[in-house]
Amino acid sequence: MHVRYILLAITSYFSIAFGLCYTNGRQGSYSRNQSILDLGDVCRQLSGKYNRLEAQRVCVTDKIDVSWSFELKMIGAGETREIDIEECMDGMKKELMCKPDRGGVHTYWNWRYKVKPGSRNLCFEPPYWKPIGGYDPQDEPKWYTCHEKYAMPWYCWKDKYGLPGYVGA
């Protein structure tokens, strides 16, 4: 009986995240030089209170003329949730550091972080970006039911359907 509680404590200590780093498209340089972009400024714009499934986007151009598209989406099961600057920076930095410097998308318990570099002054370029209110398989109620029933988000992971070039059943 005690072993179960110990395992539960250990597994709840680690944050669970799923996603990918992009392997094609424009390459950025943030992983080699973090001073080219003020991530704090980006997250000041993205921090605050979100309703369930609400997404916000920010586009900035770094000091070497690479445009960066950022998206933060609240995917938790609750009605609303707040995110502060530090939590936002932690998630976005992981996407900026994705190798080979082409950004990425990762889903954590309550938030989905997405970052992609682009050509100067061009943000949210297809095929990586859907319309902000566009269909996303993870928005389906059955995904949340699965997530809560099994308490194992990897069992319910569906983001592959939102990837560019994916042709699925």
PDB file of C-alpha atoms in Angstrom:
ATOM      1  CA  MET A   1       0.000   0.000   0.000  1.00  0.00           C
ATOM      2  CA  HIS A   2       2.800   2.454   0.871  1.00  0.00           C
ATOM      3  CA  VAL A   3       4.571   1.684  -2.390  1.00  0.00           C
ATOM      4  CA  ARG A   4       1.568   2.997  -4.319  1.00  0.00           C
ATOM      5  CA  TYR A   5       1.726   6.332  -2.459  1.00  0.00           C
ATOM      6  CA  ILE A   6       5.457   6.617  -3.036  1.00  0.00           C
ATOM      7  CA  LEU A   7       5.038   5.956  -6.765  1.00  0.00           C
ATOM      8  CA  LEU A   8       2.184   8.464  -6.936  1.00  0.00           C
ATOM      9  CA  ALA A   9       4.322  11.114  -5.254  1.00  0.00           C
ATOM     10  CA  ILE A  10       7.229  10.461  -7.614  1.00  0.00           C
ATOM     11  CA  THR A  11       5.124  10.564 -10.774  1.00  0.00           C
ATOM     12  CA  SER A  12       3.276  13.713  -9.721  1.00  0.00           C
ATOM     13  CA  TYR A  13       6.600  15.458  -9.054  1.00  0.00           C
ATOM     14  CA  PHE A  14       7.635  15.293 -12.692  1.00  0.00           C
ATOM     15  CA  SER A  15       5.762  17.389 -15.223  1.00  0.00           C
ATOM     16  CA  ILE A  16       4.468  15.486 -18.209  1.00  0.00           C
ATOM     17  CA  ALA A  17       4.915  17.025 -21.619  1.00  0.00           C
ATOM     18  CA  PHE A  18       4.310  15.866 -25.157  1.00  0.00           C
ATOM     19  CA  GLY A  19       5.188  17.451 -28.433  1.00  0.00           C
ATOM     20  CA  LEU A  20       7.846  17.841 -31.028  1.00  0.00           C
ATOM     21  CA  CYS A  21      10.537  20.073 -32.390  1.00  0.00           C
ATOM     22  CA  TYR A  22      10.079  21.048 -36.021  1.00  0.00           C
ATOM     23  CA  THR A  23      12.644  19.643 -38.445  1.00  0.00           C
ATOM     24  CA  ASN A  24      11.989  21.884 -41.442  1.00  0.00           C
ATOM     25  CA  GLY A  25      11.255  25.509 -42.206  1.00  0.00           C
ATOM     26  CA  ARG A  26      13.146  28.653 -41.263  1.00  0.00           C
ATOM     27  CA  GLN A  27      15.956  28.269 -38.751  1.00  0.00           C
ATOM     28  CA  GLY A  28      16.417  30.698 -35.871  1.00  0.00           C
ATOM     29  CA  SER A  29      19.429  31.403 -33.651  1.00  0.00           C
ATOM     30  CA  TYR A  30      17.901  31.730 -30.187  1.00  0.00           C
ATOM     31  CA  SER A  31      19.496  28.545 -28.827  1.00  0.00           C
ATOM     32  CA  ARG A  32      22.940  29.988 -29.615  1.00  0.00           C
ATOM     33  CA  ASN A  33      22.251  33.582 -28.513  1.00  0.00           C
ATOM     34  CA  GLN A  34      19.362  34.306 -26.151  1.00  0.00           C
ATOM     35  CA  SER A  35      20.064  38.067 -26.203  1.00  0.00           C
ATOM     36  CA  ILE A  36      18.537  38.416 -29.700  1.00  0.00           C
ATOM     37  CA  LEU A  37      14.986  38.187 -28.342  1.00  0.00           C
ATOM     38  CA  ASP A  38      13.266  39.596 -25.235  1.00  0.00           C
ATOM     39  CA  LEU A  39      11.222  36.598 -24.113  1.00  0.00           C
ATOM     40  CA  GLY A  40      10.030  38.520 -21.056  1.00  0.00           C
ATOM     41  CA  ASP A  41       8.348  41.059 -23.334  1.00  0.00           C
ATOM     42  CA  VAL A  42       6.648  38.271 -25.313  1.00  0.00           C
ATOM     43  CA  CYS A  43       5.329  36.651 -22.138  1.00  0.00           C
ATOM     44  CA  ARG A  44       4.161  39.965 -20.670  1.00  0.00           C
ATOM     45  CA  GLN A  45       1.861  40.124 -23.695  1.00  0.00           C
ATOM     46  CA  LEU A  46       0.741  36.497 -23.308  1.00  0.00           C
ATOM     47  CA  SER A  47       0.356  36.322 -19.518  1.00  0.00           C
ATOM     48  CA  GLY A  48      -3.001  36.706 -17.822  1.00  0.00           C
ATOM     49  CA  LYS A  49      -6.321  34.917 -17.490  1.00  0.00           C
ATOM     50  CA  TYR A  50      -7.461  32.482 -20.198  1.00  0.00           C
ATOM     51  CA  ASN A  51     -10.753  30.744 -20.748  1.00  0.00           C
ATOM     52  CA  ARG A  52     -10.700  27.047 -21.639  1.00  0.00           C
ATOM     53  CA  LEU A  53      -9.451  26.570 -25.239  1.00  0.00           C
ATOM     54  CA  GLU A  54      -8.590  30.262 -25.591  1.00  0.00           C
ATOM     55  CA  ALA A  55      -5.398  30.978 -27.515  1.00  0.00           C
ATOM     56  CA  GLN A  56      -3.363  34.128 -27.887  1.00  0.00           C
ATOM     57  CA  ARG A  57      -0.613  34.898 -30.366  1.00  0.00           C
ATOM     58  CA  VAL A  58       2.282  37.312 -30.495  1.00  0.00           C
ATOM     59  CA  CYS A  59       4.696  37.980 -33.338  1.00  0.00           C
ATOM     60  CA  VAL A  60       8.052  39.669 -32.763  1.00  0.00           C
ATOM     61  CA  THR A  61      11.146  40.263 -34.866  1.00  0.00           C
ATOM     62  CA  ASP A  62      14.449  39.549 -33.146  1.00  0.00           C
ATOM     63  CA  LYS A  63      17.665  41.595 -33.399  1.00  0.00           C
ATOM     64  CA  ILE A  64      18.831  39.663 -36.473  1.00  0.00           C
ATOM     65  CA  ASP A  65      15.573  40.147 -38.428  1.00  0.00           C
ATOM     66  CA  VAL A  66      13.999  36.750 -37.831  1.00  0.00           C
ATOM     67  CA  SER A  67      10.274  36.915 -37.083  1.00  0.00           C
ATOM     68  CA  TRP A  68       9.053  34.630 -34.318  1.00  0.00           C
ATOM     69  CA  SER A  69       5.451  33.464 -34.024  1.00  0.00           C
ATOM     70  CA  PHE A  70       4.319  32.523 -30.509  1.00  0.00           C
ATOM     71  CA  GLU A  71       1.062  30.896 -29.474  1.00  0.00           C
ATOM     72  CA  LEU A  72      -0.173  30.007 -26.007  1.00  0.00           C
ATOM     73  CA  LYS A  73      -3.362  28.000 -25.581  1.00  0.00           C
ATOM     74  CA  MET A  74      -5.121  26.974 -22.377  1.00  0.00           C
ATOM     75  CA  ILE A  75      -6.029  23.322 -22.805  1.00  0.00           C
ATOM     76  CA  GLY A  76      -6.750  22.392 -19.191  1.00  0.00           C
ATOM     77  CA  ALA A  77     -10.092  20.966 -18.176  1.00  0.00           C
ATOM     78  CA  GLY A  78     -11.002  23.942 -15.959  1.00  0.00           C
ATOM     79  CA  GLU A  79     -13.114  26.876 -17.116  1.00  0.00           C
ATOM     80  CA  THR A  80     -10.377  29.478 -16.603  1.00  0.00           C
ATOM     81  CA  ARG A  81      -6.736  29.573 -15.637  1.00  0.00           C
ATOM     82  CA  GLU A  82      -4.081  32.226 -15.168  1.00  0.00           C
ATOM     83  CA  ILE A  83      -0.517  32.102 -16.383  1.00  0.00           C
ATOM     84  CA  ASP A  84       2.213  34.367 -15.097  1.00  0.00           C
ATOM     85  CA  ILE A  85       5.237  35.663 -16.977  1.00  0.00           C
ATOM     86  CA  GLU A  86       7.647  33.143 -15.437  1.00  0.00           C
ATOM     87  CA  GLU A  87       5.534  30.089 -16.307  1.00  0.00           C
ATOM     88  CA  CYS A  88       5.060  31.395 -19.840  1.00  0.00           C
ATOM     89  CA  MET A  89       8.800  32.015 -20.235  1.00  0.00           C
ATOM     90  CA  ASP A  90       9.624  28.524 -19.004  1.00  0.00           C
ATOM     91  CA  GLY A  91       7.363  26.882 -21.594  1.00  0.00           C
ATOM     92  CA  MET A  92       8.264  29.181 -24.485  1.00  0.00           C
ATOM     93  CA  LYS A  93      11.988  28.880 -23.841  1.00  0.00           C
ATOM     94  CA  LYS A  94      11.744  25.115 -24.295  1.00  0.00           C
ATOM     95  CA  GLU A  95      10.234  25.698 -27.742  1.00  0.00           C
ATOM     96  CA  LEU A  96      12.859  28.293 -28.641  1.00  0.00           C
ATOM     97  CA  MET A  97      15.617  25.851 -27.650  1.00  0.00           C
ATOM     98  CA  CYS A  98      14.227  23.017 -29.806  1.00  0.00           C
ATOM     99  CA  LYS A  99      16.913  21.561 -32.052  1.00  0.00           C
ATOM    100  CA  PRO A 100      17.575  22.199 -34.913  1.00  0.00           C
ATOM    101  CA  ASP A 101      16.488  25.779 -34.052  1.00  0.00           C
ATOM    102  CA  ARG A 102      13.195  25.609 -35.942  1.00  0.00           C
ATOM    103  CA  GLY A 103      10.807  25.937 -33.004  1.00  0.00           C
ATOM    104  CA  GLY A 104       8.306  23.413 -31.758  1.00  0.00           C
ATOM    105  CA  VAL A 105       5.011  22.672 -30.091  1.00  0.00           C
ATOM    106  CA  HIS A 106       4.594  21.013 -26.705  1.00  0.00           C
ATOM    107  CA  THR A 107       1.578  20.324 -24.557  1.00  0.00           C
ATOM    108  CA  TYR A 108       1.813  20.288 -20.791  1.00  0.00           C
ATOM    109  CA  TRP A 109      -1.047  19.630 -18.348  1.00  0.00           C
ATOM    110  CA  ASN A 110      -2.811  22.951 -18.842  1.00  0.00           C
ATOM    111  CA  TRP A 111      -1.016  24.776 -21.641  1.00  0.00           C
ATOM    112  CA  ARG A 112       0.134  24.281 -25.201  1.00  0.00           C
ATOM    113  CA  TYR A 113       3.162  26.324 -26.227  1.00  0.00           C
ATOM    114  CA  LYS A 114       4.029  26.818 -29.879  1.00  0.00           C
ATOM    115  CA  VAL A 115       6.922  28.761 -31.405  1.00  0.00           C
ATOM    116  CA  LYS A 116       8.075  28.974 -35.017  1.00  0.00           C
ATOM    117  CA  PRO A 117      10.623  31.282 -36.664  1.00  0.00           C
ATOM    118  CA  GLY A 118       9.662  32.800 -39.994  1.00  0.00           C
ATOM    119  CA  SER A 119      10.795  35.230 -42.639  1.00  0.00           C
ATOM    120  CA  ARG A 120      11.129  38.866 -41.636  1.00  0.00           C
ATOM    121  CA  ASN A 121       7.730  40.480 -41.059  1.00  0.00           C
ATOM    122  CA  LEU A 122       5.894  37.240 -41.888  1.00  0.00           C
ATOM    123  CA  CYS A 123       4.147  35.628 -38.960  1.00  0.00           C
ATOM    124  CA  PHE A 124       1.903  32.611 -38.554  1.00  0.00           C
ATOM    125  CA  GLU A 125       2.756  31.225 -41.984  1.00  0.00           C
ATOM    126  CA  PRO A 126       0.968  28.097 -43.225  1.00  0.00           C
ATOM    127  CA  PRO A 127       1.216  25.135 -42.942  1.00  0.00           C
ATOM    128  CA  TYR A 128       2.366  25.479 -39.310  1.00  0.00           C
ATOM    129  CA  TRP A 129      -0.428  27.808 -38.232  1.00  0.00           C
ATOM    130  CA  LYS A 130      -4.163  27.240 -38.449  1.00  0.00           C
ATOM    131  CA  PRO A 131      -6.652  30.081 -37.966  1.00  0.00           C
ATOM    132  CA  ILE A 132      -6.695  30.934 -34.264  1.00  0.00           C
ATOM    133  CA  GLY A 133     -10.229  29.560 -33.897  1.00  0.00           C
ATOM    134  CA  GLY A 134      -9.571  26.636 -36.247  1.00  0.00           C
ATOM    135  CA  TYR A 135     -10.360  23.008 -35.512  1.00  0.00           C
ATOM    136  CA  ASP A 136      -7.895  21.189 -33.330  1.00  0.00           C
ATOM    137  CA  PRO A 137      -8.392  17.502 -32.462  1.00  0.00           C
ATOM    138  CA  GLN A 138      -7.229  18.162 -28.893  1.00  0.00           C
ATOM    139  CA  ASP A 139     -10.204  20.486 -28.408  1.00  0.00           C
ATOM    140  CA  GLU A 140     -12.642  17.578 -28.617  1.00  0.00           C
ATOM    141  CA  PRO A 141     -14.467  16.769 -25.353  1.00  0.00           C
ATOM    142  CA  LYS A 142     -13.534  13.088 -25.746  1.00  0.00           C
ATOM    143  CA  TRP A 143      -9.870  14.058 -25.413  1.00  0.00           C
ATOM    144  CA  TYR A 144     -10.565  15.673 -22.038  1.00  0.00           C
ATOM    145  CA  THR A 145     -12.662  12.700 -20.943  1.00  0.00           C
ATOM    146  CA  CYS A 146      -9.793  10.395 -21.871  1.00  0.00           C
ATOM    147  CA  HIS A 147      -7.272  12.635 -20.115  1.00  0.00           C
ATOM    148  CA  GLU A 148      -9.278  12.665 -16.886  1.00  0.00           C
ATOM    149  CA  LYS A 149     -10.323   8.995 -17.002  1.00  0.00           C
ATOM    150  CA  TYR A 150      -6.872   7.527 -17.498  1.00  0.00           C
ATOM    151  CA  ALA A 151      -4.786  10.300 -15.915  1.00  0.00           C
ATOM    152  CA  MET A 152      -2.243   9.453 -18.608  1.00  0.00           C
ATOM    153  CA  PRO A 153      -2.097  12.132 -21.277  1.00  0.00           C
ATOM    154  CA  TRP A 154       0.204   9.997 -23.449  1.00  0.00           C
ATOM    155  CA  TYR A 155      -2.674   7.535 -23.847  1.00  0.00           C
ATOM    156  CA  CYS A 156      -4.806  10.296 -25.338  1.00  0.00           C
ATOM    157  CA  TRP A 157      -2.196  12.239 -27.320  1.00  0.00           C
ATOM    158  CA  LYS A 158      -3.643  13.450 -30.605  1.00  0.00           C
ATOM    159  CA  ASP A 159      -1.481  16.390 -31.687  1.00  0.00           C
ATOM    160  CA  LYS A 160      -0.040  14.444 -34.644  1.00  0.00           C
ATOM    161  CA  TYR A 161      -3.273  15.259 -36.488  1.00  0.00           C
ATOM    162  CA  GLY A 162      -2.431  18.950 -36.307  1.00  0.00           C
ATOM    163  CA  LEU A 163       1.036  18.595 -37.832  1.00  0.00           C
ATOM    164  CA  PRO A 164       1.933  19.924 -41.275  1.00  0.00           C
ATOM    165  CA  GLY A 165       2.098  17.247 -43.912  1.00  0.00           C
ATOM    166  CA  TYR A 166       0.351  14.617 -41.787  1.00  0.00           C
ATOM    167  CA  VAL A 167      -2.019  12.492 -43.801  1.00  0.00           C
ATOM    168  CA  GLY A 168      -3.935  10.323 -41.390  1.00  0.00           C
ATOM    169  CA  ALA A 169      -6.912   8.060 -41.335  1.00  0.00           C
TER     170      ALA A 169
END
